[in-house]
Amino acid sequence: MSSAYRYFGTVTHLDDTHLRIDGGPLAHHLVCLPEARQLDALEHVLTSLGATLYRYRVADSRSGNRTIERWLSELVEGEYNDVIFATAQGVHLLCEFAAGMGKDRELLAALGAVNVMAVGAKPARALAALGINVATRIASRSTESLIQAMAPLDLEGHVVGLQHWGPELDPRISEYLENCGAKPRVVSNAPASDQGAEEVLMRLSTPAANVIVFTNVSQVTWLFEAATATGRNRELLDLLAAARVVATESVSDAL
């Protein structure tokens, strides 16, 4: 196994023979490692070097709600199959956030790779101005029209990103998607606390927590959202500053 990681501004190569932090072995280190099947081999390497592992998992929100930062990160990471825009303002806001994160090109590439639906003419025009093909155009801005337009689509197993189009998203839309076997991901301005993230924060606050590994931007966004929801954002920044952060190139660019 060989993969390049950026570690405190340098590139550390993980392989089957060694990984040394500050010139020393990993004995007595607690490593917070994402729970992903492709990292199981890395877990074996780290434990063989004497590290204690804590596998953390970015749990799906039960409601499917996401802040725009996390929603954007997941879209760019390729986690969505379909995206529904209901307002031109939502398109412009997403572009502004992407530009602020240095992900404007990645956003356009991600939208070009998914099935895009536009509810009404204004979001369709805003997307067309970006060169994004709109596969499905829904003329009427009503729940019934959207559900009718989605009826011919095979959405089973799909992750569908939805933009809010009013103070409240009609729950019938999420219910319809869930009944089709899809997972709705809705843009929301209210981050929720997360027990899994709280556990990571607790582990990072222990003296033995020397290393945390991030393999995608969604993991970072999830952790910061949960910390913000519980008023622990400053604490998280301090904990990460004290820990050793090991991240892929794309994640280090976002940190």
GROMACS .gro file of N, CA and C in nm, residues 83-211:
model
  387
   83VAL      N    1  -2.881   1.624  -0.843
   83VAL     CA    2  -2.889   1.750  -0.770
   83VAL      C    3  -3.010   1.828  -0.820
   84ILE      N    4  -3.088   1.880  -0.727
   84ILE     CA    5  -3.208   1.957  -0.761
   84ILE      C    6  -3.190   2.101  -0.714
   85PHE      N    7  -3.202   2.196  -0.808
   85PHE     CA    8  -3.197   2.338  -0.776
   85PHE      C    9  -3.336   2.397  -0.792
   86ALA      N   10  -3.375   2.479  -0.694
   86ALA     CA   11  -3.508   2.539  -0.700
   86ALA      C   12  -3.504   2.689  -0.722
   87THR      N   13  -3.386   2.752  -0.702
   87THR     CA   14  -3.377   2.897  -0.722
   87THR      C   15  -3.244   2.931  -0.789
   88ALA      N   16  -3.244   3.041  -0.864
   88ALA     CA   17  -3.120   3.090  -0.923
   88ALA      C   18  -3.027   3.140  -0.813
   89GLN      N   19  -3.084   3.195  -0.707
   89GLN     CA   20  -3.003   3.243  -0.595
   89GLN      C   21  -2.922   3.128  -0.535
   90GLY      N   22  -2.984   3.011  -0.527
   90GLY     CA   23  -2.915   2.895  -0.474
   90GLY      C   24  -2.796   2.855  -0.560
   91VAL      N   25  -2.810   2.868  -0.691
   91VAL     CA   26  -2.700   2.838  -0.783
   91VAL      C   27  -2.586   2.937  -0.760
   92HIS      N   28  -2.620   3.066  -0.754
   92HIS     CA   29  -2.518   3.170  -0.736
   92HIS      C   30  -2.448   3.156  -0.601
   93LEU      N   31  -2.527   3.124  -0.496
   93LEU     CA   32  -2.469   3.111  -0.362
   93LEU      C   33  -2.371   2.994  -0.358
   94LEU      N   34  -2.406   2.886  -0.422
   94LEU     CA   35  -2.317   2.769  -0.426
   94LEU      C   36  -2.186   2.804  -0.497
   95CYS      N   37  -2.197   2.880  -0.606
   95CYS     CA   38  -2.077   2.923  -0.679
   95CYS      C   39  -1.990   3.013  -0.594
   96GLU      N   40  -2.052   3.103  -0.515
   96GLU     CA   41  -1.976   3.192  -0.429
   96GLU      C   42  -1.900   3.115  -0.323
   97PHE      N   43  -1.967   3.016  -0.261
   97PHE     CA   44  -1.901   2.935  -0.160
   97PHE      C   45  -1.787   2.854  -0.221
   98ALA      N   46  -1.810   2.800  -0.340
   98ALA     CA   47  -1.706   2.721  -0.407
   98ALA      C   48  -1.585   2.808  -0.437
   99ALA      N   49  -1.608   2.930  -0.484
   99ALA     CA   50  -1.497   3.021  -0.514
   99ALA      C   51  -1.420   3.055  -0.387
  100GLY      N   52  -1.493   3.076  -0.276
  100GLY     CA   53  -1.429   3.107  -0.149
  100GLY      C   54  -1.345   2.992  -0.097
  101MET      N   55  -1.383   2.869  -0.134
  101MET     CA   56  -1.308   2.751  -0.091
  101MET      C   57  -1.204   2.709  -0.194
  102GLY      N   58  -1.195   2.787  -0.303
  102GLY     CA   59  -1.102   2.751  -0.409
  102GLY      C   60  -1.145   2.627  -0.484
  103LYS      N   61  -1.277   2.601  -0.488
  103LYS     CA   62  -1.329   2.478  -0.549
  103LYS      C   63  -1.423   2.508  -0.666
  104ASP      N   64  -1.408   2.626  -0.730
  104ASP     CA   65  -1.502   2.661  -0.835
  104ASP      C   66  -1.492   2.567  -0.955
  105ARG      N   67  -1.370   2.529  -0.993
  105ARG     CA   68  -1.356   2.436  -1.105
  105ARG      C   69  -1.410   2.298  -1.069
  106GLU      N   70  -1.380   2.256  -0.945
  106GLU     CA   71  -1.429   2.126  -0.900
  106GLU      C   72  -1.582   2.121  -0.896
  107LEU      N   73  -1.644   2.235  -0.859
  107LEU     CA   74  -1.790   2.241  -0.856
  107LEU      C   75  -1.847   2.220  -0.995
  108LEU      N   76  -1.794   2.290  -1.094
  108LEU     CA   77  -1.845   2.277  -1.230
  108LEU      C   78  -1.825   2.134  -1.281
  109ALA      N   79  -1.711   2.074  -1.248
  109ALA     CA   80  -1.686   1.936  -1.290
  109ALA      C   81  -1.784   1.841  -1.223
  110ALA      N   82  -1.813   1.864  -1.094
  110ALA     CA   83  -1.906   1.778  -1.021
  110ALA      C   84  -2.047   1.789  -1.077
  111LEU      N   85  -2.091   1.913  -1.107
  111LEU     CA   86  -2.225   1.932  -1.162
  111LEU      C   87  -2.236   1.872  -1.302
  112GLY      N   88  -2.125   1.870  -1.375
  112GLY     CA   89  -2.126   1.810  -1.507
  112GLY      C   90  -2.131   1.659  -1.503
  113ALA      N   91  -2.105   1.601  -1.385
  113ALA     CA   92  -2.101   1.455  -1.373
  113ALA      C   93  -2.227   1.397  -1.311
  114VAL      N   94  -2.321   1.482  -1.267
  114VAL     CA   95  -2.444   1.431  -1.204
  114VAL      C   96  -2.566   1.468  -1.287
  115ASN      N   97  -2.678   1.408  -1.251
  115ASN     CA   98  -2.806   1.441  -1.314
  115ASN      C   99  -2.862   1.567  -1.247
  116VAL      N  100  -2.871   1.675  -1.321
  116VAL     CA  101  -2.915   1.803  -1.265
  116VAL      C  102  -3.060   1.830  -1.302
  117MET      N  103  -3.139   1.867  -1.201
  117MET     CA  104  -3.279   1.903  -1.221
  117MET      C  105  -3.300   2.047  -1.176
  118ALA      N  106  -3.378   2.122  -1.251
  118ALA     CA  107  -3.407   2.262  -1.218
  118ALA      C  108  -3.557   2.282  -1.207
  119VAL      N  109  -3.598   2.341  -1.096
  119VAL     CA  110  -3.740   2.369  -1.072
  119VAL      C  111  -3.767   2.514  -1.109
  120GLY      N  112  -3.823   2.536  -1.226
  120GLY     CA  113  -3.849   2.671  -1.274
  120GLY      C  114  -3.744   2.717  -1.373
  121ALA      N  115  -3.776   2.826  -1.443
  121ALA     CA  116  -3.689   2.875  -1.549
  121ALA      C  117  -3.564   2.945  -1.497
  122LYS      N  118  -3.573   3.013  -1.382
  122LYS     CA  119  -3.460   3.093  -1.335
  122LYS      C  120  -3.339   3.008  -1.298
  123PRO      N  121  -3.354   2.902  -1.219
  123PRO     CA  122  -3.235   2.820  -1.191
  123PRO      C  123  -3.181   2.752  -1.317
  124ALA      N  124  -3.271   2.718  -1.409
  124ALA     CA  125  -3.227   2.656  -1.535
  124ALA      C  126  -3.139   2.753  -1.613
  125ARG      N  127  -3.178   2.881  -1.618
  125ARG     CA  128  -3.097   2.981  -1.689
  125ARG      C  129  -2.963   3.004  -1.618
  126ALA      N  130  -2.966   3.007  -1.485
  126ALA     CA  131  -2.843   3.028  -1.409
  126ALA      C  132  -2.744   2.913  -1.432
  127LEU      N  133  -2.795   2.791  -1.440
  127LEU     CA  134  -2.710   2.675  -1.465
  127LEU      C  135  -2.658   2.676  -1.609
  128ALA      N  136  -2.746   2.714  -1.703
  128ALA     CA  137  -2.705   2.720  -1.844
  128ALA      C  138  -2.593   2.822  -1.863
  129ALA      N  139  -2.598   2.933  -1.787
  129ALA     CA  140  -2.494   3.035  -1.797
  129ALA      C  141  -2.358   2.982  -1.752
  130LEU      N  142  -2.360   2.877  -1.670
  130LEU     CA  143  -2.236   2.815  -1.624
  130LEU      C  144  -2.192   2.701  -1.716
  131GLY      N  145  -2.274   2.676  -1.818
  131GLY     CA  146  -2.243   2.566  -1.909
  131GLY      C  147  -2.284   2.430  -1.856
  132ILE      N  148  -2.376   2.428  -1.757
  132ILE     CA  149  -2.422   2.302  -1.697
  132ILE      C  150  -2.548   2.254  -1.768
  133ASN      N  151  -2.546   2.131  -1.812
  133ASN     CA  152  -2.662   2.072  -1.877
  133ASN      C  153  -2.768   2.036  -1.774
  134VAL      N  154  -2.889   2.083  -1.796
  134VAL     CA  155  -3.001   2.050  -1.707
  134VAL      C  156  -3.078   1.936  -1.771
  135ALA      N  157  -3.072   1.819  -1.709
  135ALA     CA  158  -3.135   1.700  -1.767
  135ALA      C  159  -3.286   1.703  -1.753
  136THR      N  160  -3.335   1.760  -1.641
  136THR     CA  161  -3.479   1.763  -1.616
  136THR      C  162  -3.520   1.903  -1.576
  137ARG      N  163  -3.616   1.961  -1.650
  137ARG     CA  164  -3.669   2.094  -1.617
  137ARG      C  165  -3.813   2.079  -1.573
  138ILE      N  166  -3.842   2.132  -1.454
  138ILE     CA  167  -3.978   2.126  -1.400
  138ILE      C  168  -4.036   2.266  -1.408
  139ALA      N  169  -4.141   2.282  -1.487
  139ALA     CA  170  -4.196   2.416  -1.513
  139ALA      C  171  -4.260   2.475  -1.388
  140SER      N  172  -4.338   2.395  -1.318
  140SER     CA  173  -4.412   2.446  -1.202
  140SER      C  174  -4.332   2.424  -1.074
  141ARG      N  175  -4.330   2.525  -0.991
  141ARG     CA  176  -4.255   2.517  -0.866
  141ARG      C  177  -4.344   2.463  -0.754
  142SER      N  178  -4.385   2.339  -0.772
  142SER     CA  179  -4.471   2.275  -0.672
  142SER      C  180  -4.418   2.136  -0.641
  143THR      N  181  -4.451   2.089  -0.522
  143THR     CA  182  -4.407   1.955  -0.480
  143THR      C  183  -4.460   1.849  -0.574
  144GLU      N  184  -4.586   1.863  -0.612
  144GLU     CA  185  -4.648   1.763  -0.700
  144GLU      C  186  -4.577   1.756  -0.835
  145SER      N  187  -4.539   1.872  -0.891
  145SER     CA  188  -4.473   1.874  -1.021
  145SER      C  189  -4.334   1.809  -1.012
  146LEU      N  190  -4.262   1.834  -0.903
  146LEU     CA  191  -4.130   1.776  -0.887
  146LEU      C  192  -4.139   1.624  -0.873
  147ILE      N  193  -4.231   1.578  -0.790
  147ILE     CA  194  -4.246   1.434  -0.771
  147ILE      C  195  -4.287   1.367  -0.902
  148GLN      N  196  -4.376   1.431  -0.976
  148GLN     CA  197  -4.419   1.376  -1.105
  148GLN      C  198  -4.301   1.367  -1.202
  149ALA      N  199  -4.213   1.468  -1.199
  149ALA     CA  200  -4.097   1.468  -1.289
  149ALA      C  201  -3.996   1.360  -1.250
  150MET      N  202  -3.989   1.327  -1.122
  150MET     CA  203  -3.894   1.227  -1.076
  150MET      C  204  -3.948   1.084  -1.092
  151ALA      N  205  -4.078   1.071  -1.111
  151ALA     CA  206  -4.140   0.939  -1.116
  151ALA      C  207  -4.076   0.843  -1.217
  152PRO      N  208  -4.039   0.888  -1.339
  152PRO     CA  209  -3.980   0.794  -1.435
  152PRO      C  210  -3.835   0.756  -1.404
  153LEU      N  211  -3.772   0.826  -1.309
  153LEU     CA  212  -3.631   0.804  -1.280
  153LEU      C  213  -3.610   0.688  -1.184
  154ASP      N  214  -3.507   0.610  -1.207
  154ASP     CA  215  -3.470   0.503  -1.116
  154ASP      C  216  -3.372   0.562  -1.015
  155LEU      N  217  -3.422   0.595  -0.896
  155LEU     CA  218  -3.342   0.663  -0.796
  155LEU      C  219  -3.295   0.571  -0.684
  156GLU      N  220  -3.320   0.444  -0.695
  156GLU     CA  221  -3.281   0.352  -0.589
  156GLU      C  222  -3.129   0.352  -0.571
  157GLY      N  223  -3.087   0.373  -0.447
  157GLY     CA  224  -2.944   0.377  -0.417
  157GLY      C  225  -2.877   0.509  -0.447
  158HIS      N  226  -2.952   0.606  -0.501
  158HIS     CA  227  -2.894   0.736  -0.535
  158HIS      C  228  -2.887   0.828  -0.413
  159VAL      N  229  -2.788   0.915  -0.412
  159VAL     CA  230  -2.781   1.024  -0.315
  159VAL      C  231  -2.822   1.150  -0.391
  160VAL      N  232  -2.928   1.214  -0.342
  160VAL     CA  233  -2.987   1.327  -0.414
  160VAL      C  234  -2.970   1.455  -0.332
  161GLY      N  235  -2.900   1.552  -0.389
  161GLY     CA  236  -2.881   1.681  -0.322
  161GLY      C  237  -2.996   1.774  -0.354
  162LEU      N  238  -3.056   1.832  -0.250
  162LEU     CA  239  -3.170   1.923  -0.267
  162LEU      C  240  -3.139   2.058  -0.207
  163GLN      N  241  -3.178   2.162  -0.280
  163GLN     CA  242  -3.165   2.297  -0.228
  163GLN      C  243  -3.299   2.340  -0.172
  164HIS      N  244  -3.298   2.406  -0.055
  164HIS     CA  245  -3.423   2.460   0.000
  164HIS      C  246  -3.485   2.561  -0.096
  165TRP      N  247  -3.617   2.560  -0.108
  165TRP     CA  248  -3.678   2.663  -0.192
  165TRP      C  249  -3.780   2.746  -0.114
  166GLY      N  250  -3.774   2.738   0.015
  166GLY     CA  251  -3.861   2.819   0.099
  166GLY      C  252  -3.818   2.803   0.243
  167PRO      N  253  -3.892   2.860   0.336
  167PRO     CA  254  -3.857   2.847   0.477
  167PRO      C  255  -3.849   2.701   0.521
  168GLU      N  256  -3.932   2.617   0.462
  168GLU     CA  257  -3.931   2.475   0.495
  168GLU      C  258  -3.943   2.395   0.366
  169LEU      N  259  -3.864   2.290   0.357
  169LEU     CA  260  -3.877   2.199   0.243
  169LEU      C  261  -3.995   2.107   0.271
  170ASP      N  262  -4.084   2.093   0.174
  170ASP     CA  263  -4.199   2.006   0.191
  170ASP      C  264  -4.149   1.865   0.223
  171PRO      N  265  -4.187   1.810   0.340
  171PRO     CA  266  -4.137   1.678   0.378
  171PRO      C  267  -4.176   1.567   0.281
  172ARG      N  268  -4.277   1.593   0.198
  172ARG     CA  269  -4.318   1.491   0.101
  172ARG      C  270  -4.209   1.461   0.000
  173ILE      N  271  -4.121   1.559  -0.026
  173ILE     CA  272  -4.013   1.538  -0.123
  173ILE      C  273  -3.912   1.439  -0.068
  174SER      N  274  -3.867   1.463   0.056
  174SER     CA  275  -3.772   1.370   0.119
  174SER      C  276  -3.835   1.232   0.138
  175GLU      N  277  -3.962   1.231   0.176
  175GLU     CA  278  -4.031   1.103   0.196
  175GLU      C  279  -4.041   1.025   0.065
  176TYR      N  280  -4.070   1.097  -0.044
  176TYR     CA  281  -4.078   1.030  -0.174
  176TYR      C  282  -3.943   0.968  -0.211
  177LEU      N  283  -3.836   1.046  -0.193
  177LEU     CA  284  -3.703   0.996  -0.227
  177LEU      C  285  -3.666   0.875  -0.142
  178GLU      N  286  -3.695   0.881  -0.014
  178GLU     CA  287  -3.664   0.769   0.074
  178GLU      C  288  -3.745   0.646   0.036
  179ASN      N  289  -3.870   0.665  -0.004
  179ASN     CA  290  -3.953   0.552  -0.047
  179ASN      C  291  -3.902   0.490  -0.176
  180CYS      N  292  -3.828   0.571  -0.255
  180CYS     CA  293  -3.768   0.519  -0.378
  180CYS      C  294  -3.635   0.450  -0.352
  181GLY      N  295  -3.589   0.453  -0.227
  181GLY     CA  296  -3.461   0.394  -0.194
  181GLY      C  297  -3.345   0.491  -0.209
  182ALA      N  298  -3.376   0.621  -0.224
  182ALA     CA  299  -3.271   0.722  -0.237
  182ALA      C  300  -3.242   0.787  -0.102
  183LYS      N  301  -3.130   0.859  -0.095
  183LYS     CA  302  -3.091   0.931   0.026
  183LYS      C  303  -3.090   1.081  -0.003
  184PRO      N  304  -3.188   1.156   0.049
  184PRO     CA  305  -3.189   1.300   0.026
  184PRO      C  306  -3.087   1.372   0.112
  185ARG      N  307  -3.022   1.472   0.053
  185ARG     CA  308  -2.928   1.555   0.126
  185ARG      C  309  -2.970   1.700   0.103
  186VAL      N  310  -3.022   1.763   0.207
  186VAL     CA  311  -3.088   1.893   0.195
  186VAL      C  312  -3.000   2.004   0.251
  187VAL      N  313  -2.985   2.112   0.175
  187VAL     CA  314  -2.911   2.227   0.224
  187VAL      C  315  -2.988   2.290   0.339
  188SER      N  316  -2.921   2.307   0.452
  188SER     CA  317  -2.984   2.365   0.570
  188SER      C  318  -2.885   2.458   0.636
  189ASN      N  319  -2.933   2.562   0.699
  189ASN     CA  320  -2.846   2.657   0.767
  189ASN      C  321  -2.820   2.621   0.913
  190ALA      N  322  -2.880   2.512   0.959
  190ALA     CA  323  -2.868   2.476   1.100
  190ALA      C  324  -2.791   2.347   1.117
  191PRO      N  325  -2.661   2.353   1.150
  191PRO     CA  326  -2.586   2.231   1.174
  191PRO      C  327  -2.636   2.161   1.300
  192ALA      N  328  -2.627   2.030   1.303
  192ALA     CA  329  -2.674   1.954   1.417
  192ALA      C  330  -2.556   1.893   1.490
  193SER      N  331  -2.574   1.875   1.623
  193SER     CA  332  -2.469   1.809   1.699
  193SER      C  333  -2.462   1.663   1.657
  194ASP      N  334  -2.349   1.600   1.679
  194ASP     CA  335  -2.327   1.465   1.631
  194ASP      C  336  -2.247   1.390   1.737
  195GLN      N  337  -2.302   1.278   1.785
  195GLN     CA  338  -2.236   1.204   1.891
  195GLN      C  339  -2.101   1.151   1.847
  196GLY      N  340  -2.091   1.108   1.719
  196GLY     CA  341  -1.964   1.057   1.669
  196GLY      C  342  -1.856   1.163   1.670
  197ALA      N  343  -1.892   1.286   1.630
  197ALA     CA  344  -1.796   1.396   1.632
  197ALA      C  345  -1.758   1.433   1.774
  198GLU      N  346  -1.854   1.427   1.866
  198GLU     CA  347  -1.825   1.453   2.006
  198GLU      C  348  -1.722   1.354   2.059
  199GLU      N  349  -1.732   1.229   2.014
  199GLU     CA  350  -1.637   1.127   2.057
  199GLU      C  351  -1.497   1.158   2.004
  200VAL      N  352  -1.487   1.205   1.878
  200VAL     CA  353  -1.357   1.243   1.823
  200VAL      C  354  -1.296   1.357   1.904
  201LEU      N  355  -1.378   1.457   1.938
  201LEU     CA  356  -1.329   1.570   2.017
  201LEU      C  357  -1.277   1.522   2.152
  202MET      N  358  -1.350   1.428   2.213
  202MET     CA  359  -1.308   1.376   2.342
  202MET      C  360  -1.173   1.304   2.330
  203ARG      N  361  -1.157   1.224   2.223
  203ARG     CA  362  -1.031   1.152   2.202
  203ARG      C  363  -0.916   1.250   2.177
  204LEU      N  364  -0.943   1.354   2.100
  204LEU     CA  365  -0.838   1.451   2.070
  204LEU      C  366  -0.794   1.527   2.196
  205SER      N  367  -0.883   1.537   2.294
  205SER     CA  368  -0.850   1.613   2.414
  205SER      C  369  -0.767   1.533   2.513
  206THR      N  370  -0.746   1.403   2.488
  206THR     CA  371  -0.663   1.322   2.577
  206THR      C  372  -0.516   1.341   2.541
  207PRO      N  373  -0.426   1.331   2.639
  207PRO     CA  374  -0.284   1.354   2.613
  207PRO      C  375  -0.225   1.259   2.509
  208ALA      N  376  -0.283   1.137   2.496
  208ALA     CA  377  -0.227   1.038   2.404
  208ALA      C  378  -0.269   1.060   2.259
  209ALA      N  379  -0.365   1.150   2.237
  209ALA     CA  380  -0.417   1.169   2.101
  209ALA      C  381  -0.319   1.254   2.020
  210ASN      N  382  -0.225   1.188   1.955
  210ASN     CA  383  -0.121   1.262   1.883
  210ASN      C  384  -0.152   1.284   1.736
  211VAL      N  385  -0.234   1.197   1.677
  211VAL     CA  386  -0.250   1.198   1.532
  211VAL      C  387  -0.397   1.185   1.494
   0.00000   0.00000   0.00000
